[in-house]
Amino acid sequence: MKKSILKKQLDGLNNQNHSRFHMPGHKGRGEDFNIFNYDITEIPGADNLHDAQGIIAQVQQKLAAIYGSDEAAMLVNGTTTGIHSAILGACCPGDKLIIPTNCHRSVFGALALGRIEGVFITPEFDKLMGFAREITLASVKEAIIRYPDSIGMVLTNPTYYGTTSDVKAIAGFLHRQRKFLIVDEAHGAHLHFNDALPLDAMAAGADISIQSTHKILGSLTQSSLIHFQGSRINRQRVKSFLALLQSSSPSYPLMISVEEAVDSAYEKGSGVFKMIIDAHQNFCDKQGSNVPITLYADDASSTGYDRSKWLFHTQGIAGDQVEELLSKTHGIQCEMSGNNHVLAMTGMGTTAADINALILGIADLNKKIMSDGFSGKATVQDKHRTETVLFKDSIKTEMPLWQALYSNEKESIPLAEAVNRLAGDFIIPYPPGIPVLLPGSRISQKIIDGLNQLIDNSVAVVGIHENRELLLLKEEGARNEA
Ligand SMILES: Cc1ncc(COP(=O)(O)O)c(C=O)c1O
């Protein structure tokens, strides 16, 4: 048989990059198994994910015991569907839910699907990098004072960039108010396995957490886990939505990969992450302040930084250039980059040799940039600062989100002409997949400038199409006003 186009291309990429610092967490080093042998359907003895009573129930009980949750369920449509199901199962149409503006697109998607009203709160921002750090307890308290009828909250912890919030304090406060906490722990399935990492959501008292076991542990992409704790959220309703929204043909290879990834993390995770976080701490302790590429750690955070994330701040050289040079000259592929940063994500498959290669690669680039006359000052525009502006200003909707999403009255218009108009679709820079406009958000000139800047910097912005056109809601008199 002819080799598939996809395999050919991916083989080429794998040959070029020897150290993978991008998702998934197995880094191409998972335990091999014959996928076709285990790819079956719900024959007798194989159980059924949507009504688990046999081997799947047994595995899920084991996974819950490992993580210390009351109950766990494997997911075959990613954390995305876990988040959709958790929110839809916990809320009814018209309910109010506290939502930090740095939540992933799946959270906003659930609000639209469930006709749920978001009470939006703004995270603290890292002034140097421009992205979201923690959600303060004070901001949650303030939201509850403003909207006492909010029934709960969704919190992303840790973030894509490794920053964390005090989940324990937030959960405790919400519970005293008889409200629930759902934690999007997509980037935190590893936290449980090393005490030097920030506290995981179940240990912090969350009612539900959803983890992408594929991102940092070693399961196959698209496989995830949901955990339940306590009785504040109706578990049966969440499970009904899981059965409704996930495939009715759940993949056994995906489920096997979740079980094996968690087993492997249980056996070896503590050691793997010790190696990674010790090296991270060591790098931070030894690095000079006047070098172009420095390693970021949110040292001001009381709840700790997730040191599995090697996020570099770049000055005098764009992050995208550093990413390209690391790949071309050192065989290292990072997760993502922007003007002033490069993110190298580690995982269960990361070895000490990978970490050494990364450290040497960065040292080599620092030396080269310095010898080329590095001035010590940023010479490129800081894209992340733009994101700060976007996250703060744009997200509020002037009509119910679901109504704006379902509307048929939309037109495609160039971004430059969209000032004062209402967005007709989600506008989402990728990565990290956090929307800056929702259907029904009013578009300001500041947002247009910010989006243009992101696109000029080659950031993929979902919802902005060819010729920088986007969907807008048709409003009476809108064109005259604009
Ligand atoms: C913070 C956050 N939440 C949720 C998701 C969705 O996870 P999944 O890809 O497993 O559906 C992502 C994925 O990028 C994410 O970054």
Coordinates of C-alpha atoms and ligand atoms in Angstrom, one line a residue:
M1 CA 0.0 0.0 0.0
K2 CA 1.2 3.5 -0.8
K3 CA 2.3 5.4 2.3
S4 CA -0.3 7.9 3.4
I5 CA 0.3 11.6 2.8
L6 CA -0.2 12.3 6.5
K7 CA 2.3 9.7 7.6
K8 CA 4.9 10.8 5.1
Q9 CA 4.7 14.4 6.3
L10 CA 4.7 13.5 10.0
D11 CA 7.7 11.1 9.5
G12 CA 9.5 14.1 8.0
L13 CA 8.7 16.3 10.9
N14 CA 9.7 13.6 13.5
N15 CA 13.0 13.1 11.7
Q16 CA 13.8 16.8 11.9
N17 CA 12.9 17.2 15.6
H18 CA 14.5 14.8 18.1
S19 CA 13.2 16.5 21.2
R20 CA 9.5 17.3 21.3
F21 CA 8.5 20.1 23.7
H22 CA 4.9 20.2 22.4
M23 CA 1.8 18.3 23.2
P24 CA 1.0 15.4 23.7
G25 CA 2.9 14.5 26.8
H26 CA 4.2 11.1 25.7
K27 CA 6.6 12.8 23.2
G28 CA 6.3 9.9 20.8
R29 CA 7.6 7.5 23.4
G30 CA 4.4 5.8 24.6
E31 CA 4.2 2.1 25.1
D32 CA 3.5 0.6 21.7
F33 CA 0.4 -1.5 21.3
N34 CA -1.4 -2.8 18.2
I35 CA -4.2 -0.4 18.0
F36 CA -6.2 -2.5 15.5
N37 CA -6.1 -5.5 17.8
Y38 CA -7.8 -3.5 20.6
D39 CA -10.1 -1.4 18.4
I40 CA -13.4 -3.2 19.0
T41 CA -17.0 -2.4 19.8
E42 CA -19.2 -3.1 22.8
I43 CA -19.2 -6.9 22.4
P44 CA -20.0 -9.0 25.5
G45 CA -17.3 -8.6 28.1
A46 CA -16.0 -5.3 26.7
D47 CA -18.4 -3.1 28.8
N48 CA -19.8 0.2 27.6
L49 CA -18.4 3.6 28.4
H50 CA -21.9 5.1 28.5
D51 CA -23.2 2.6 31.0
A52 CA -20.1 1.2 32.6
Q53 CA -20.6 -1.8 34.8
G54 CA -17.8 -4.2 33.9
I55 CA -14.1 -3.6 33.0
I56 CA -14.6 0.1 32.2
A57 CA -16.2 0.6 35.6
Q58 CA -13.3 -1.2 37.2
V59 CA -10.7 1.0 35.5
Q60 CA -12.6 4.2 36.3
Q61 CA -12.7 3.2 40.0
K62 CA -9.0 2.6 39.9
L63 CA -8.4 6.1 38.3
A64 CA -10.6 7.8 40.9
A65 CA -8.7 6.0 43.7
I66 CA -5.4 7.2 42.2
Y67 CA -6.5 10.8 42.0
G68 CA -8.5 10.7 45.3
S69 CA -11.8 11.7 43.6
D70 CA -15.2 10.1 44.4
E71 CA -15.7 9.0 40.9
A72 CA -13.9 9.3 37.5
A73 CA -15.0 8.8 33.9
M74 CA -12.8 8.5 30.9
L75 CA -13.5 10.9 28.0
V76 CA -13.0 10.2 24.3
N77 CA -13.8 13.6 22.9
G78 CA -11.3 15.6 24.9
T79 CA -11.6 17.9 27.8
T80 CA -13.8 20.1 25.6
T81 CA -16.8 17.7 25.9
G82 CA -16.1 17.2 29.6
I83 CA -16.4 20.9 30.1
H84 CA -19.5 21.1 28.0
S85 CA -21.1 18.3 29.9
A86 CA -20.0 19.5 33.4
I87 CA -21.5 23.0 32.8
L88 CA -24.7 21.8 31.0
G89 CA -25.2 19.2 33.8
A90 CA -24.6 21.7 36.6
C91 CA -26.7 24.5 35.2
C92 CA -30.2 25.2 33.8
P93 CA -31.0 27.7 31.1
G94 CA -31.0 31.2 32.5
D95 CA -28.6 30.4 35.4
K96 CA -25.7 32.7 36.2
L97 CA -22.2 31.3 36.3
I98 CA -19.0 33.2 37.3
I99 CA -16.5 33.0 34.4
P100 CA -13.0 34.5 34.3
T101 CA -12.4 36.0 30.9
N102 CA -9.3 33.8 30.3
C103 CA -11.4 30.6 30.1
H104 CA -11.0 28.3 27.2
R105 CA -13.4 28.5 24.2
S106 CA -15.2 25.3 25.4
V107 CA -16.4 27.2 28.5
F108 CA -18.0 29.9 26.4
G109 CA -19.3 27.3 24.0
A110 CA -21.1 25.6 27.0
L111 CA -22.7 28.9 28.0
A112 CA -24.1 29.3 24.5
L113 CA -25.3 25.7 24.2
G114 CA -27.0 25.9 27.7
R115 CA -28.3 29.4 27.4
I116 CA -26.4 30.2 30.6
E117 CA -25.5 33.8 31.6
G118 CA -21.7 34.4 32.2
V119 CA -20.8 36.7 35.1
F120 CA -17.4 37.7 33.7
I121 CA -14.5 38.5 36.0
T122 CA -11.0 39.6 35.0
P123 CA -7.8 37.8 36.1
E124 CA -4.7 39.5 37.3
F125 CA -2.1 40.0 34.5
D126 CA 1.6 39.5 34.4
K127 CA 2.9 42.9 33.5
L128 CA 6.0 41.6 31.8
M129 CA 4.4 38.9 29.7
G130 CA 0.9 40.3 29.4
F131 CA -1.0 37.0 30.0
A132 CA -3.4 36.0 32.8
R133 CA -2.0 35.0 36.2
E134 CA -4.3 34.2 39.1
I135 CA -8.0 34.8 39.7
T136 CA -8.1 36.5 43.1
L137 CA -10.4 35.4 45.9
A138 CA -11.4 39.1 46.2
S139 CA -12.6 39.2 42.6
V140 CA -14.7 36.1 43.2
K141 CA -16.2 37.6 46.4
E142 CA -17.0 40.8 44.5
A143 CA -18.8 38.9 41.8
I144 CA -20.9 37.1 44.4
I145 CA -21.8 40.4 46.0
R146 CA -22.8 41.8 42.6
Y147 CA -24.6 38.7 41.5
P148 CA -25.6 36.7 44.6
D149 CA -27.8 34.5 42.4
S150 CA -24.8 33.1 40.6
I151 CA -24.9 29.3 41.2
G152 CA -21.2 28.5 40.8
M153 CA -18.0 29.2 39.0
V154 CA -15.6 27.7 36.4
L155 CA -11.9 28.2 36.9
T156 CA -8.9 27.4 34.6
N157 CA -6.1 26.0 36.8
P158 CA -3.2 25.8 35.9
T159 CA -3.3 28.0 32.8
Y160 CA -1.7 27.2 29.5
Y161 CA 1.2 29.3 30.7
G162 CA 1.6 27.5 34.0
T163 CA 0.2 30.2 36.3
T164 CA -2.1 29.2 39.2
S165 CA -4.9 30.5 41.5
D166 CA -5.7 29.6 45.1
V167 CA -8.2 26.9 44.2
K168 CA -8.6 25.8 47.8
A169 CA -9.5 29.3 49.0
I170 CA -11.9 29.9 46.1
A171 CA -13.6 26.4 46.6
G172 CA -13.9 27.0 50.3
F173 CA -15.5 30.4 49.9
L174 CA -17.9 29.2 47.1
H175 CA -18.9 26.2 49.2
R176 CA -19.7 28.4 52.2
Q177 CA -22.0 30.3 49.9
R178 CA -23.6 27.0 48.7
K179 CA -22.1 27.4 45.2
F180 CA -20.0 24.9 43.2
L181 CA -16.6 25.1 41.6
I182 CA -15.8 23.3 38.3
V183 CA -12.0 23.4 37.5
D184 CA -10.8 23.2 33.9
E185 CA -7.6 21.3 34.8
A186 CA -6.8 20.5 31.1
H187 CA -3.2 21.4 31.8
G188 CA -3.0 19.8 35.2
A189 CA -3.4 16.0 35.1
H190 CA 0.2 15.7 36.3
L191 CA -0.1 18.0 39.4
H192 CA -1.3 15.1 41.6
F193 CA 2.0 13.1 41.1
N194 CA 4.6 15.4 42.6
D195 CA 4.1 17.4 45.9
A196 CA 6.4 20.2 44.6
L197 CA 3.8 21.0 41.9
P198 CA 0.8 23.2 42.7
L199 CA -2.1 21.6 44.4
D200 CA -4.5 19.6 42.1
A201 CA -8.2 20.5 41.9
M202 CA -9.6 17.4 43.8
A203 CA -7.2 17.9 46.7
A204 CA -8.2 21.6 46.7
G205 CA -11.9 20.7 47.1
A206 CA -13.3 21.3 43.7
D207 CA -16.7 19.7 42.8
I208 CA -15.6 18.6 39.3
S209 CA -12.3 18.7 37.5
I210 CA -11.6 17.9 33.9
Q211 CA -8.1 16.9 32.8
S212 CA -6.6 16.5 29.3
T213 CA -4.5 13.4 30.1
H214 CA -3.1 13.8 26.6
K215 CA -1.5 17.2 27.2
I216 CA 1.2 16.4 29.9
L217 CA 0.6 12.8 30.8
G218 CA 1.0 10.2 28.1
S219 CA -2.4 9.3 26.7
L220 CA -3.4 9.6 23.1
T221 CA -4.7 13.0 21.8
Q222 CA -8.4 13.5 22.4
S223 CA -8.5 11.3 25.5
S224 CA -9.3 12.9 28.9
L225 CA -10.7 12.4 32.4
I226 CA -13.5 13.9 34.4
H227 CA -13.5 13.7 38.2
F228 CA -16.5 14.1 40.6
Q229 CA -16.4 15.0 44.3
G230 CA -19.3 15.5 46.7
S231 CA -22.9 16.1 45.9
R232 CA -23.3 19.8 45.1
I233 CA -23.5 19.0 41.3
N234 CA -26.0 16.4 40.1
R235 CA -23.6 13.8 38.7
Q236 CA -26.3 11.9 36.9
R237 CA -27.2 14.9 34.8
V238 CA -23.5 15.5 33.9
K239 CA -23.2 11.8 32.8
S240 CA -26.4 12.2 30.7
F241 CA -24.7 15.0 28.8
L242 CA -21.5 13.0 28.5
A243 CA -23.5 10.2 26.8
L244 CA -25.3 12.8 24.6
L245 CA -22.3 14.7 23.5
Q246 CA -19.6 12.1 23.1
S247 CA -19.4 9.5 20.3
S248 CA -21.7 6.6 20.7
S249 CA -18.7 4.5 19.5
P250 CA -16.1 5.3 22.2
S251 CA -12.5 4.2 21.2
Y252 CA -11.0 1.5 23.2
P253 CA -7.4 2.5 22.2
L254 CA -8.1 5.9 23.6
M255 CA -9.5 4.5 26.9
I256 CA -6.5 2.0 27.1
S257 CA -4.2 5.0 26.7
V258 CA -5.8 6.9 29.6
E259 CA -5.5 3.9 31.9
E260 CA -1.9 3.3 30.9
A261 CA -0.9 6.9 31.1
V262 CA -2.3 7.3 34.6
D263 CA -0.7 3.9 35.7
S264 CA 2.6 5.1 34.4
A265 CA 2.3 8.5 36.1
Y266 CA 1.4 6.7 39.3
E267 CA 4.5 4.6 39.1
K268 CA 7.0 7.0 37.6
G269 CA 5.5 10.5 37.6
S270 CA 7.0 11.7 40.8
G271 CA 10.5 11.0 39.5
V272 CA 9.9 12.4 36.0
F273 CA 8.5 15.6 37.3
K274 CA 11.2 15.9 40.0
M275 CA 13.8 15.8 37.3
I276 CA 11.9 18.4 35.3
I277 CA 11.1 20.9 38.1
D278 CA 14.6 20.6 39.7
A279 CA 16.2 21.5 36.4
H280 CA 13.7 24.4 36.0
Q281 CA 14.5 25.7 39.4
N282 CA 18.2 25.3 38.8
F283 CA 18.0 27.1 35.5
C284 CA 16.1 30.0 37.1
D285 CA 18.6 30.2 40.0
K286 CA 21.6 30.4 37.7
Q287 CA 20.4 32.5 34.8
G288 CA 21.7 36.0 34.5
S289 CA 19.2 38.9 34.2
N290 CA 20.9 40.5 31.2
V291 CA 20.7 37.7 28.7
P292 CA 18.3 37.8 25.8
I293 CA 16.4 34.6 26.6
T294 CA 15.3 34.0 30.2
L295 CA 13.2 31.4 31.8
Y296 CA 9.9 32.6 33.3
A297 CA 8.5 31.5 36.7
D298 CA 5.7 33.3 38.5
D299 CA 7.6 33.6 41.7
A300 CA 5.1 36.1 43.1
S301 CA 2.4 33.5 43.1
S302 CA 1.5 32.2 46.6
T303 CA 0.1 29.0 45.0
G304 CA 3.2 28.2 43.0
Y305 CA 4.1 28.1 39.3
D306 CA 3.8 24.9 37.3
R307 CA 7.4 24.3 36.6
S308 CA 6.6 21.6 34.0
K309 CA 6.2 24.6 31.6
W310 CA 9.5 26.0 30.3
L311 CA 8.3 29.4 29.1
F312 CA 11.1 31.6 27.9
H313 CA 10.9 35.4 27.7
T314 CA 12.8 36.8 24.8
Q315 CA 14.3 40.2 24.3
G316 CA 16.2 41.5 21.3
I317 CA 15.0 38.5 19.3
A318 CA 11.5 37.4 18.6
G319 CA 10.2 34.3 20.2
D320 CA 9.2 32.9 16.8
Q321 CA 12.8 33.2 15.7
V322 CA 14.0 31.4 18.8
E323 CA 11.5 28.6 18.1
E324 CA 12.7 28.3 14.5
L325 CA 16.4 28.3 15.4
L326 CA 15.8 25.7 18.1
S327 CA 14.1 23.5 15.5
K328 CA 16.6 24.1 12.7
T329 CA 19.9 24.0 14.6
H330 CA 19.1 21.9 17.6
G331 CA 16.3 19.5 16.6
I332 CA 14.0 20.9 19.3
Q333 CA 10.3 21.6 18.5
C334 CA 8.5 23.9 21.0
E335 CA 4.8 24.1 21.6
M336 CA 4.3 27.7 20.6
S337 CA 5.9 31.1 20.3
G338 CA 5.1 34.8 19.9
N339 CA 7.0 38.0 19.7
N340 CA 8.4 37.9 23.2
H341 CA 8.1 34.3 24.3
V342 CA 8.6 30.6 23.5
L343 CA 6.8 27.9 25.3
A344 CA 8.5 24.5 25.7
M345 CA 6.1 22.0 27.2
T346 CA 7.4 19.0 29.0
G347 CA 5.5 15.8 29.8
M348 CA 5.8 12.2 31.0
G349 CA 7.8 11.3 27.9
T350 CA 10.4 14.1 28.5
T351 CA 13.9 12.7 29.4
A352 CA 16.9 14.3 31.1
A353 CA 18.6 14.3 27.7
D354 CA 15.7 16.4 26.2
I355 CA 16.1 18.9 29.1
N356 CA 19.8 19.1 28.6
A357 CA 19.4 19.6 24.8
L358 CA 17.0 22.5 25.6
I359 CA 19.3 24.1 28.1
L360 CA 22.3 23.8 25.7
G361 CA 20.2 25.1 22.8
I362 CA 19.1 28.2 24.8
A363 CA 22.6 28.8 26.1
D364 CA 23.9 28.6 22.5
L365 CA 21.4 31.1 21.2
N366 CA 22.0 33.5 24.1
K367 CA 25.7 33.4 23.3
K368 CA 25.2 34.0 19.6
I369 CA 22.7 36.8 20.1
M370 CA 25.1 38.5 22.7
S371 CA 28.1 38.2 20.3
D372 CA 26.0 39.9 17.6
G373 CA 25.6 42.9 19.8
F374 CA 22.6 42.3 21.9
S375 CA 21.6 45.6 23.6
G376 CA 19.6 44.2 26.5
K377 CA 16.5 46.0 25.4
A378 CA 13.4 44.6 23.6
T379 CA 13.5 45.4 19.9
V380 CA 10.3 43.7 19.0
Q381 CA 6.8 44.8 19.7
D382 CA 5.3 43.0 22.6
K383 CA 2.3 41.0 21.3
H384 CA 1.3 39.8 24.7
R385 CA 0.6 43.3 25.9
T386 CA -2.0 43.5 23.1
E387 CA -3.6 40.3 24.5
T388 CA -3.9 42.0 27.9
V389 CA -6.0 44.7 26.3
L390 CA -8.1 42.2 24.4
F391 CA -8.9 40.0 27.4
K392 CA -10.0 42.9 29.5
D393 CA -12.2 44.9 27.2
S394 CA -14.0 42.8 24.7
I395 CA -15.8 39.8 26.0
K396 CA -19.1 41.3 27.4
T397 CA -22.1 40.6 25.2
E398 CA -24.9 43.0 24.6
M399 CA -27.4 40.3 24.0
P400 CA -27.6 36.7 25.2
L401 CA -24.7 34.8 23.8
W402 CA -26.9 31.9 22.6
Q403 CA -29.2 34.3 20.8
A404 CA -26.3 36.0 19.0
L405 CA -24.9 32.6 18.1
Y406 CA -28.2 31.2 16.8
S407 CA -29.1 34.3 14.8
N408 CA -29.4 33.9 11.0
E409 CA -29.0 37.6 10.5
K410 CA -25.3 37.8 9.9
E411 CA -23.0 39.3 7.2
S412 CA -19.3 39.0 6.4
I413 CA -17.5 42.4 6.7
P414 CA -13.8 43.4 6.6
L415 CA -12.4 43.8 10.1
A416 CA -11.4 47.4 9.3
E417 CA -15.1 48.3 8.9
A418 CA -16.3 46.4 12.0
V419 CA -16.0 49.2 14.6
N420 CA -19.1 49.6 16.8
R421 CA -20.7 46.5 15.3
L422 CA -21.7 43.3 17.2
A423 CA -19.6 40.2 16.5
G424 CA -21.5 37.3 15.0
D425 CA -19.1 34.5 15.9
F426 CA -16.4 33.6 18.3
I427 CA -13.1 35.3 17.6
I428 CA -10.3 33.2 19.1
P429 CA -6.5 33.7 18.8
Y430 CA -4.8 30.2 18.7
P431 CA -3.1 29.0 20.8
P432 CA -4.2 29.3 23.5
G433 CA -7.8 29.2 22.4
I434 CA -9.2 31.9 24.6
P435 CA -11.9 34.0 22.9
V436 CA -11.4 37.8 22.7
L437 CA -14.9 38.4 21.2
L438 CA -18.1 36.4 21.7
P439 CA -21.1 36.4 19.4
G440 CA -22.9 39.6 20.6
S441 CA -19.7 41.4 21.8
R442 CA -19.4 45.1 20.7
I443 CA -16.2 45.6 18.7
S444 CA -14.1 48.6 19.6
Q445 CA -11.4 50.3 17.5
K446 CA -8.9 49.1 20.2
I447 CA -10.0 45.5 19.6
I448 CA -9.6 45.9 15.8
D449 CA -6.1 47.3 16.2
G450 CA -5.2 44.5 18.6
L451 CA -6.6 41.8 16.2
N452 CA -4.8 43.3 13.3
Q453 CA -1.6 43.3 15.3
L454 CA -2.0 39.6 16.2
I455 CA -2.6 38.7 12.5
D456 CA 0.3 40.8 11.4
N457 CA 2.4 38.8 13.8
S458 CA 1.2 35.6 12.1
V459 CA -1.0 34.5 15.0
A460 CA -3.9 32.3 13.8
V461 CA -7.2 34.0 14.7
V462 CA -10.1 31.6 14.4
G463 CA -13.2 33.5 13.2
I464 CA -11.2 35.9 11.0
H465 CA -11.3 34.6 7.4
E466 CA -9.8 35.5 4.1
N467 CA -9.2 39.2 3.5
R468 CA -9.6 39.7 7.2
E469 CA -13.4 39.3 7.1
L470 CA -15.5 38.3 10.0
L471 CA -19.2 37.6 10.7
L472 CA -21.1 40.5 12.2
L473 CA -24.7 40.6 13.4
K474 CA -27.0 42.7 11.2
E475 CA -28.3 45.5 13.2
E476 CA -30.7 48.2 12.1
G477 CA -28.8 51.3 11.2
A478 CA -25.5 49.7 12.1
R479 CA -23.8 50.6 8.8
N480 CA -24.8 54.2 9.1
E481 CA -23.4 54.3 12.7
A482 CA -20.2 52.7 11.7
Ligands
LIG1 C1 -7.3 25.6 29.2 C2 -7.9 24.6 28.3 N1 -9.1 24.0 28.6 C3 -9.6 23.1 27.8 C4 -9.0 22.7 26.6 C5 -9.6 21.6 25.7 O1 -9.0 20.4 25.9 P1 -9.0 19.2 24.8 O2 -8.1 19.6 23.7 O3 -8.6 18.0 25.6 O4 -10.4 19.2 24.3 C6 -7.7 23.2 26.3 C7 -7.1 22.8 25.0 O5 -6.2 23.4 24.5 C8 -7.2 24.2 27.1 O6 -6.0 24.8 26.8

